[in-house]
Short mmCIF file of C-alpha atoms in Angstrom, two decimals:
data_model
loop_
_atom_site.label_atom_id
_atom_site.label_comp_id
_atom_site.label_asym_id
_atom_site.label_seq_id
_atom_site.Cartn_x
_atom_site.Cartn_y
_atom_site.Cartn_z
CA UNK A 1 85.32 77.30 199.65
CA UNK A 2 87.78 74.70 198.84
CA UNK A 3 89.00 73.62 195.76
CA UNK A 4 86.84 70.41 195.90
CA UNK A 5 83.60 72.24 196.57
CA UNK A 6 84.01 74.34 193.63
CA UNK A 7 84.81 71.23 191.37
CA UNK A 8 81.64 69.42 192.87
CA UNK A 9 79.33 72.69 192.55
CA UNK A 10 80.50 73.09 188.94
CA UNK A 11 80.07 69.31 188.31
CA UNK A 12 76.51 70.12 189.92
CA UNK A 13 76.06 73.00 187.33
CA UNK A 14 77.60 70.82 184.53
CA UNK A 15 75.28 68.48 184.94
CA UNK A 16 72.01 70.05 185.53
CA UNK A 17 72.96 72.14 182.30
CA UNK A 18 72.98 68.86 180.29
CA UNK A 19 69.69 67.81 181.40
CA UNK A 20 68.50 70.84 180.48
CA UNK A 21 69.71 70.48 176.77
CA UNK A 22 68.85 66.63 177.14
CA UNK A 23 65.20 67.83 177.51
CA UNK A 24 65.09 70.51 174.52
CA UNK A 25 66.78 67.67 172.23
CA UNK A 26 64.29 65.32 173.06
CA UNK A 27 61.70 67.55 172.20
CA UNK A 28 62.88 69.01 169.01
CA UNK A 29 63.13 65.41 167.71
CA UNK A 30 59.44 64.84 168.43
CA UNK A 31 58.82 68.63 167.15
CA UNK A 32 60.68 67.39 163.72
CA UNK A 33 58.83 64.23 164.19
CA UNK A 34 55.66 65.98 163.95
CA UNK A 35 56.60 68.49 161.64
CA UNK A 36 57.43 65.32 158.81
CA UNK A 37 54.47 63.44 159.81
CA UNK A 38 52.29 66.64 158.57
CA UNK A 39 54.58 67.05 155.37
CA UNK A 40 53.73 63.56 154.66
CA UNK A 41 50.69 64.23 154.29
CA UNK A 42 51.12 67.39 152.14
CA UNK A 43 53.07 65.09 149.94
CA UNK A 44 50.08 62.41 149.54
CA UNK A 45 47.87 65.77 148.72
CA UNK A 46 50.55 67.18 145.93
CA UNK A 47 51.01 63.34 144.63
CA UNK A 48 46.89 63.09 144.26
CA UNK A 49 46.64 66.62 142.45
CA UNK A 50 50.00 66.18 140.49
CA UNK A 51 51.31 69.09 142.03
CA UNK A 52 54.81 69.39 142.12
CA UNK A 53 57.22 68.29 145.06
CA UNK A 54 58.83 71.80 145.76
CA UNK A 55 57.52 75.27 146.16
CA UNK A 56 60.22 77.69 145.70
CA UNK A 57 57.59 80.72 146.85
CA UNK A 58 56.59 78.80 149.46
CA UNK A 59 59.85 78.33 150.53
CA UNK A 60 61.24 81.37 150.65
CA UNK A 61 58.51 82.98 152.63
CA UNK A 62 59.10 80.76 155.47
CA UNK A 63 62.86 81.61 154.64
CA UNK A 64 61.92 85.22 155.84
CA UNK A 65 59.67 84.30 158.38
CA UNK A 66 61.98 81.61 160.53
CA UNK A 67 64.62 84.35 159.76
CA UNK A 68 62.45 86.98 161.52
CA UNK A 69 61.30 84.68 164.43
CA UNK A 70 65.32 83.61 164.92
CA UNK A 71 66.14 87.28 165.30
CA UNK A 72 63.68 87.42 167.74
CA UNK A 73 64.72 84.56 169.60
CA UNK A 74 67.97 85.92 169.77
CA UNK A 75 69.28 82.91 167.19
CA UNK A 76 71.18 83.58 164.41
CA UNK A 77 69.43 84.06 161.47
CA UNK A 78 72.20 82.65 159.46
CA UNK A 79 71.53 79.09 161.22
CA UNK A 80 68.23 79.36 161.44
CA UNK A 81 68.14 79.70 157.67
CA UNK A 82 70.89 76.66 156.93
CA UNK A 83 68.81 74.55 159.47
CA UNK A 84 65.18 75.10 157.48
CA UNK A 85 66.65 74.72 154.51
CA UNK A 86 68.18 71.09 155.20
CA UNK A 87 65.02 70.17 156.47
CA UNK A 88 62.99 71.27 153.28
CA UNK A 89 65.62 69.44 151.07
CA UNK A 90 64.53 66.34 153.08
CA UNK A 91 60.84 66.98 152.78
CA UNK A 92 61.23 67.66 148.47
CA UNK A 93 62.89 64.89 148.53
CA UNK A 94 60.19 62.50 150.59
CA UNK A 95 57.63 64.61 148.14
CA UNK A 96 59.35 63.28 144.83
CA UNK A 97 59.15 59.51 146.51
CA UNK A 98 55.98 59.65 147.56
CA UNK A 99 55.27 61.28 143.62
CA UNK A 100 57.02 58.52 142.29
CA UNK A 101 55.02 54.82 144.29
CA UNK A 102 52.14 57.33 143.45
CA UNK A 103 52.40 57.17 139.74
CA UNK A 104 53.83 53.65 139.40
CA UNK A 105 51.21 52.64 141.72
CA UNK A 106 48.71 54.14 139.06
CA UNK A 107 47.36 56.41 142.30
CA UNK A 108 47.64 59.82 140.07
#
């Protein structure tokens, strides 16, 4: 095998690894897209009932639960834990808007 058929089968492998991750990016973005379209809705039922935006027990069950399932998965559950956390920051924080056009919009 000569150098250039090395370079051109690990081009080859570069390349079809990419796609690969190209894919599973792709589809966690529509898995996250999914995931905020449902706590959208959660946040339209908490504005109704007055409920608050956050639920710390809540919270850290599916800490421990996407901890267990990354451990699993072979994932770190150190990152698993940073990454769920980000997104429920982002979700409190579409709760408290959605709480907030709900009550000046006289809704609650």
């Amino acid at each position: 095998m000569t150098t250039r058929d090395t370079d051109e089968s690990v081009t080859a492998e570069l390349n079809r690894l990419r796609e690969s991750i190209d894919n599973i990016d792709a589809a966690v973005v529509h898995m996250l897209a999914e995931r905020f379209k449902c706590t959208q809705q959660v946040g339209h039922l908490k504005a109704a009932h007055q409920l608050p935006p956050a639920d710390p027990a809540r919270e850290s069950r599916q800490i421990a639960r996407l901890r267990q399932l990354a451990e699993s998965a072979h994932l770190d559950p150190a990152f698993a834990e940073k990454l769920l956390n980000f997104i429920v920051a982002e979700v409190i924080r579409h709760h408290e808007r959605i709480a907030d056009e709900s009550a000046s919009n006289g809704e609650a």
